[in-house]
């Protein structure tokens, strides 16, 4: 099954630092998305990048996509304690959505 | 307000006792999906539905059934629950490229 795989599994940083998470996937995609999950809650959509885009910004989020390497990265700048959550990438091809195991981000105040 | 509503939020049941987790969306989406989330394994797709009366197996369908008699509802049925189905379950409604998730159902089978 097609699936995004996030790396690292866990990341712990201090407030104000930047956090970078990576995602690798296996087959061609139409787009890639990043989601956030607060502990035990449903996932919330953060940002989508299409296969013909290389970089996208949304507030403190920056997403890059390298289709030749089948990888994406999510950068959260100037992190806050409230950014503590799990982050997942999701790929679709088409009308189908698969998630990886996620990166658990902890931002210490 | 766009919503995906799952019920119940929490459920403790005994092995073999049939149960249904309901999922309802108010966005008129055609595509809906069920996932289970277990530590270290991320979200694994159980079943999905492309439209009314159209359902298909995901990655881990064993022990589960679904139905899609109307567009808004997509219940997950466990005919004979077993302890290995203890998990956190999420229903999602998907339009184009964005998934909307329910709040989750934490199921414990003893």
mmCIF file of C-alpha atoms in Angstrom:
data_model
loop_
_atom_site.group_PDB
_atom_site.id
_atom_site.type_symbol
_atom_site.label_atom_id
_atom_site.label_comp_id
_atom_site.label_asym_id
_atom_site.label_seq_id
_atom_site.Cartn_x
_atom_site.Cartn_y
_atom_site.Cartn_z
ATOM 1 C CA UNK A 1 0.000 0.000 0.000
ATOM 2 C CA UNK A 2 1.220 3.478 -0.773
ATOM 3 C CA UNK A 3 2.249 5.280 2.371
ATOM 4 C CA UNK A 4 4.141 8.283 3.581
ATOM 5 C CA UNK A 5 6.833 7.608 6.146
ATOM 6 C CA UNK A 6 7.852 10.383 8.476
ATOM 7 C CA UNK A 7 11.279 10.911 9.936
ATOM 8 C CA UNK A 8 12.274 11.336 12.702
ATOM 9 C CA UNK A 9 9.771 9.431 14.801
ATOM 10 C CA UNK A 10 10.215 11.912 17.619
ATOM 11 C CA UNK A 11 11.712 15.377 17.886
ATOM 12 C CA UNK A 12 12.223 17.515 20.971
ATOM 13 C CA UNK A 13 13.240 21.172 20.723
ATOM 14 C CA UNK A 14 13.165 24.380 22.714
ATOM 15 C CA UNK A 15 10.602 27.074 22.115
ATOM 16 C CA UNK A 16 11.817 29.477 19.437
ATOM 17 C CA UNK A 17 13.831 26.874 17.562
ATOM 18 C CA UNK A 18 12.904 25.560 14.141
ATOM 19 C CA UNK A 19 11.547 22.029 13.676
ATOM 20 C CA UNK A 20 12.078 20.025 10.512
ATOM 21 C CA UNK A 21 10.257 16.817 9.711
ATOM 22 C CA UNK A 22 10.691 14.679 6.655
ATOM 23 C CA UNK A 23 8.405 12.409 4.701
ATOM 24 C CA UNK A 24 9.256 9.790 2.110
ATOM 25 C CA UNK A 25 6.765 8.021 -0.114
ATOM 26 C CA UNK A 26 6.877 5.179 -2.554
ATOM 27 C CA UNK A 27 4.968 5.879 -5.741
ATOM 28 C CA UNK A 28 3.945 8.807 -7.912
ATOM 29 C CA UNK A 29 1.525 11.216 -6.318
ATOM 30 C CA UNK A 30 -0.882 13.958 -7.293
ATOM 31 C CA UNK A 31 -0.203 15.908 -4.153
ATOM 32 C CA UNK A 32 1.130 15.562 -0.639
ATOM 33 C CA UNK A 33 -0.391 16.924 2.501
ATOM 34 C CA UNK A 34 0.657 17.478 6.051
ATOM 35 C CA UNK A 35 -1.660 17.016 8.991
ATOM 36 C CA UNK A 36 -1.350 17.726 12.674
ATOM 37 C CA UNK A 37 -2.796 15.674 15.522
ATOM 38 C CA UNK A 38 -3.059 16.813 19.095
ATOM 39 C CA UNK A 39 -2.948 13.950 21.541
ATOM 40 C CA UNK A 40 -5.837 11.540 20.975
ATOM 41 C CA UNK A 41 -7.734 13.927 18.707
ATOM 42 C CA UNK A 42 -8.572 13.818 15.023
ATOM 43 C CA UNK A 43 -6.114 14.995 12.425
ATOM 44 C CA UNK A 44 -6.320 18.539 11.147
ATOM 45 C CA UNK A 45 -5.219 19.532 7.676
ATOM 46 C CA UNK A 46 -2.252 21.932 7.632
ATOM 47 C CA UNK A 47 -1.019 22.372 4.108
ATOM 48 C CA UNK A 48 -1.084 20.760 0.685
ATOM 49 C CA UNK A 49 1.620 20.825 -1.953
ATOM 50 C CA UNK A 50 0.922 19.672 -5.476
ATOM 51 C CA UNK A 51 3.263 17.478 -7.466
ATOM 52 C CA UNK A 52 4.231 20.363 -9.754
ATOM 53 C CA UNK A 53 5.187 22.627 -6.830
ATOM 54 C CA UNK A 54 8.546 22.640 -5.103
ATOM 55 C CA UNK A 55 7.899 24.855 -2.107
ATOM 56 C CA UNK A 56 4.921 26.312 -0.303
ATOM 57 C CA UNK A 57 4.491 28.595 2.688
ATOM 58 C CA UNK A 58 1.679 29.090 5.136
ATOM 59 C CA UNK A 59 2.385 31.304 8.135
ATOM 60 C CA UNK A 60 5.211 29.653 10.070
ATOM 61 C CA UNK A 61 5.013 26.512 7.946
ATOM 62 C CA UNK A 62 7.213 25.812 4.976
ATOM 63 C CA UNK A 63 6.798 22.670 2.924
ATOM 64 C CA UNK A 64 9.113 21.431 0.204
ATOM 65 C CA UNK A 65 8.589 18.627 -2.247
ATOM 66 C CA UNK A 66 11.187 16.743 -4.257
ATOM 67 C CA UNK A 67 9.387 14.359 -6.570
ATOM 68 C CA UNK A 68 12.650 12.953 -7.939
ATOM 69 C CA UNK A 69 13.552 11.763 -4.442
ATOM 70 C CA UNK A 70 9.946 11.082 -3.460
ATOM 71 C CA UNK A 71 10.349 13.159 -0.343
ATOM 72 C CA UNK A 72 8.908 16.181 1.377
ATOM 73 C CA UNK A 73 9.861 18.230 4.393
ATOM 74 C CA UNK A 74 7.832 20.326 6.801
ATOM 75 C CA UNK A 75 9.589 23.188 8.551
ATOM 76 C CA UNK A 76 7.974 24.951 11.481
ATOM 77 C CA UNK A 77 9.806 28.166 12.266
ATOM 78 C CA UNK A 78 9.973 29.895 15.642
ATOM 79 C CA UNK A 79 8.247 26.984 17.326
ATOM 80 C CA UNK A 80 5.900 27.435 20.258
ATOM 81 C CA UNK A 81 4.847 25.102 23.043
ATOM 82 C CA UNK A 82 1.433 24.946 21.361
ATOM 83 C CA UNK A 83 3.066 23.304 18.321
ATOM 84 C CA UNK A 84 3.559 20.179 20.421
ATOM 85 C CA UNK A 85 1.684 17.491 18.491
ATOM 86 C CA UNK A 86 2.154 14.638 16.050
ATOM 87 C CA UNK A 87 2.612 15.502 12.401
ATOM 88 C CA UNK A 88 1.691 13.230 9.533
ATOM 89 C CA UNK A 89 2.194 13.353 5.830
ATOM 90 C CA UNK A 90 -0.421 11.892 3.551
ATOM 91 C CA UNK A 91 -0.278 10.974 -0.091
ATOM 92 C CA UNK A 92 -3.115 10.341 -2.488
ATOM 93 C CA UNK A 93 -3.303 8.536 -5.789
ATOM 94 C CA UNK A 94 -6.160 9.244 -6.590
ATOM 95 C CA UNK A 95 -9.166 9.315 -4.271
ATOM 96 C CA UNK A 96 -7.130 7.364 -1.809
ATOM 97 C CA UNK A 97 -5.264 8.592 1.210
ATOM 98 C CA UNK A 98 -2.546 6.901 3.188
ATOM 99 C CA UNK A 99 -0.761 8.146 6.282
ATOM 100 C CA UNK A 100 2.576 7.380 7.833
ATOM 101 C CA UNK A 101 3.311 6.736 11.488
ATOM 102 C CA UNK A 102 3.960 10.401 12.174
ATOM 103 C CA UNK A 103 6.599 12.526 13.872
ATOM 104 C CA UNK A 104 5.965 13.337 17.493
ATOM 105 C CA UNK A 105 7.122 16.933 18.103
ATOM 106 C CA UNK A 106 7.637 18.226 21.610
ATOM 107 C CA UNK A 107 8.371 21.918 22.060
ATOM 108 C CA UNK A 108 9.662 22.745 25.514
ATOM 109 C CA UNK A 109 8.830 26.167 26.957
ATOM 110 C CA UNK B 1 -20.202 24.128 10.265
ATOM 111 C CA UNK B 2 -18.429 21.319 8.415
ATOM 112 C CA UNK B 3 -18.381 18.311 10.683
ATOM 113 C CA UNK B 4 -17.609 14.640 10.934
ATOM 114 C CA UNK B 5 -19.303 13.155 13.964
ATOM 115 C CA UNK B 6 -18.348 9.826 15.465
ATOM 116 C CA UNK B 7 -20.140 8.022 18.240
ATOM 117 C CA UNK B 8 -19.393 6.833 20.779
ATOM 118 C CA UNK B 9 -16.192 8.614 21.806
ATOM 119 C CA UNK B 10 -15.282 5.904 24.276
ATOM 120 C CA UNK B 11 -16.389 2.290 24.451
ATOM 121 C CA UNK B 12 -15.386 -0.667 26.575
ATOM 122 C CA UNK B 13 -16.867 -3.963 25.489
ATOM 123 C CA UNK B 14 -16.357 -7.685 25.881
ATOM 124 C CA UNK B 15 -15.007 -10.135 23.354
ATOM 125 C CA UNK B 16 -17.627 -11.302 20.888
ATOM 126 C CA UNK B 17 -20.266 -8.688 21.552
ATOM 127 C CA UNK B 18 -21.235 -7.012 18.291
ATOM 128 C CA UNK B 19 -20.837 -3.267 18.158
ATOM 129 C CA UNK B 20 -21.247 -0.413 15.712
ATOM 130 C CA UNK B 21 -19.365 2.856 15.620
ATOM 131 C CA UNK B 22 -21.297 5.498 13.748
ATOM 132 C CA UNK B 23 -19.873 8.190 11.516
ATOM 133 C CA UNK B 24 -21.801 11.011 9.943
ATOM 134 C CA UNK B 25 -20.686 13.950 7.788
ATOM 135 C CA UNK B 26 -22.612 17.046 6.744
ATOM 136 C CA UNK B 27 -20.456 18.080 3.784
ATOM 137 C CA UNK B 28 -22.052 15.899 1.110
ATOM 138 C CA UNK B 29 -18.699 14.239 0.436
ATOM 139 C CA UNK B 30 -18.669 11.111 -1.644
ATOM 140 C CA UNK B 31 -15.490 9.615 -0.211
ATOM 141 C CA UNK B 32 -15.316 8.403 3.367
ATOM 142 C CA UNK B 33 -12.804 6.243 5.151
ATOM 143 C CA UNK B 34 -12.151 4.453 8.439
ATOM 144 C CA UNK B 35 -8.728 4.270 10.076
ATOM 145 C CA UNK B 36 -7.364 2.734 13.190
ATOM 146 C CA UNK B 37 -4.434 4.239 15.017
ATOM 147 C CA UNK B 38 -2.076 2.179 17.142
ATOM 148 C CA UNK B 39 1.171 3.283 18.810
ATOM 149 C CA UNK B 40 4.074 3.220 16.379
ATOM 150 C CA UNK B 41 1.897 2.161 13.457
ATOM 151 C CA UNK B 42 0.280 5.431 12.495
ATOM 152 C CA UNK B 43 -3.107 5.421 10.831
ATOM 153 C CA UNK B 44 -4.006 2.310 8.934
ATOM 154 C CA UNK B 45 -6.947 2.305 6.601
ATOM 155 C CA UNK B 46 -9.647 -0.259 7.388
ATOM 156 C CA UNK B 47 -12.287 0.375 4.745
ATOM 157 C CA UNK B 48 -13.213 3.181 2.444
ATOM 158 C CA UNK B 49 -16.207 4.156 0.383
ATOM 159 C CA UNK B 50 -16.175 6.065 -2.876
ATOM 160 C CA UNK B 51 -19.924 6.627 -2.884
ATOM 161 C CA UNK B 52 -23.253 5.207 -1.765
ATOM 162 C CA UNK B 53 -23.228 1.406 -1.965
ATOM 163 C CA UNK B 54 -19.554 1.432 -3.011
ATOM 164 C CA UNK B 55 -17.136 0.177 -0.382
ATOM 165 C CA UNK B 56 -13.724 -1.413 -0.538
ATOM 166 C CA UNK B 57 -11.125 -2.901 1.746
ATOM 167 C CA UNK B 58 -8.204 -0.878 2.995
ATOM 168 C CA UNK B 59 -5.033 -2.275 4.505
ATOM 169 C CA UNK B 60 -6.484 -3.936 7.618
ATOM 170 C CA UNK B 61 -10.094 -4.973 6.921
ATOM 171 C CA UNK B 62 -10.135 -8.272 8.798
ATOM 172 C CA UNK B 63 -12.749 -8.373 11.547
ATOM 173 C CA UNK B 64 -14.591 -5.289 10.307
ATOM 174 C CA UNK B 65 -17.572 -4.533 8.112
ATOM 175 C CA UNK B 66 -18.959 -1.280 6.799
ATOM 176 C CA UNK B 67 -22.032 -0.098 4.983
ATOM 177 C CA UNK B 68 -22.865 2.990 2.971
ATOM 178 C CA UNK B 69 -26.596 3.145 2.444
ATOM 179 C CA UNK B 70 -26.675 6.918 2.320
ATOM 180 C CA UNK B 71 -24.030 9.496 1.567
ATOM 181 C CA UNK B 72 -23.778 11.070 4.989
ATOM 182 C CA UNK B 73 -23.351 7.891 7.080
ATOM 183 C CA UNK B 74 -20.588 5.316 7.102
ATOM 184 C CA UNK B 75 -20.839 3.020 10.124
ATOM 185 C CA UNK B 76 -18.077 0.630 11.165
ATOM 186 C CA UNK B 77 -19.296 -2.744 12.403
ATOM 187 C CA UNK B 78 -17.383 -5.212 14.516
ATOM 188 C CA UNK B 79 -19.391 -8.428 14.379
ATOM 189 C CA UNK B 80 -17.304 -10.261 16.971
ATOM 190 C CA UNK B 81 -14.757 -7.914 18.551
ATOM 191 C CA UNK B 82 -11.496 -9.305 19.836
ATOM 192 C CA UNK B 83 -8.856 -7.746 22.104
ATOM 193 C CA UNK B 84 -6.555 -7.053 19.142
ATOM 194 C CA UNK B 85 -9.172 -4.589 17.905
ATOM 195 C CA UNK B 86 -8.545 -2.397 20.916
ATOM 196 C CA UNK B 87 -7.500 0.823 19.254
ATOM 197 C CA UNK B 88 -8.301 4.447 18.483
ATOM 198 C CA UNK B 89 -10.597 4.680 15.475
ATOM 199 C CA UNK B 90 -11.073 7.638 13.163
ATOM 200 C CA UNK B 91 -13.602 8.271 10.481
ATOM 201 C CA UNK B 92 -12.694 10.714 7.722
ATOM 202 C CA UNK B 93 -14.641 12.415 5.002
ATOM 203 C CA UNK B 94 -12.562 13.437 2.019
ATOM 204 C CA UNK B 95 -13.215 15.887 -0.758
ATOM 205 C CA UNK B 96 -10.672 16.285 -3.512
ATOM 206 C CA UNK B 97 -7.485 16.643 -1.547
ATOM 207 C CA UNK B 98 -8.492 17.378 2.022
ATOM 208 C CA UNK B 99 -9.573 14.979 4.736
ATOM 209 C CA UNK B 100 -11.853 15.989 7.580
ATOM 210 C CA UNK B 101 -11.592 13.774 10.609
ATOM 211 C CA UNK B 102 -13.979 12.882 13.367
ATOM 212 C CA UNK B 103 -12.854 13.219 16.965
ATOM 213 C CA UNK B 104 -12.089 9.541 17.313
ATOM 214 C CA UNK B 105 -13.503 6.550 19.133
ATOM 215 C CA UNK B 106 -11.351 4.879 21.730
ATOM 216 C CA UNK B 107 -12.381 1.228 21.815
ATOM 217 C CA UNK B 108 -11.271 -1.281 24.417
ATOM 218 C CA UNK B 109 -12.164 -4.944 23.998
ATOM 219 C CA UNK B 110 -11.647 -7.064 27.113
#
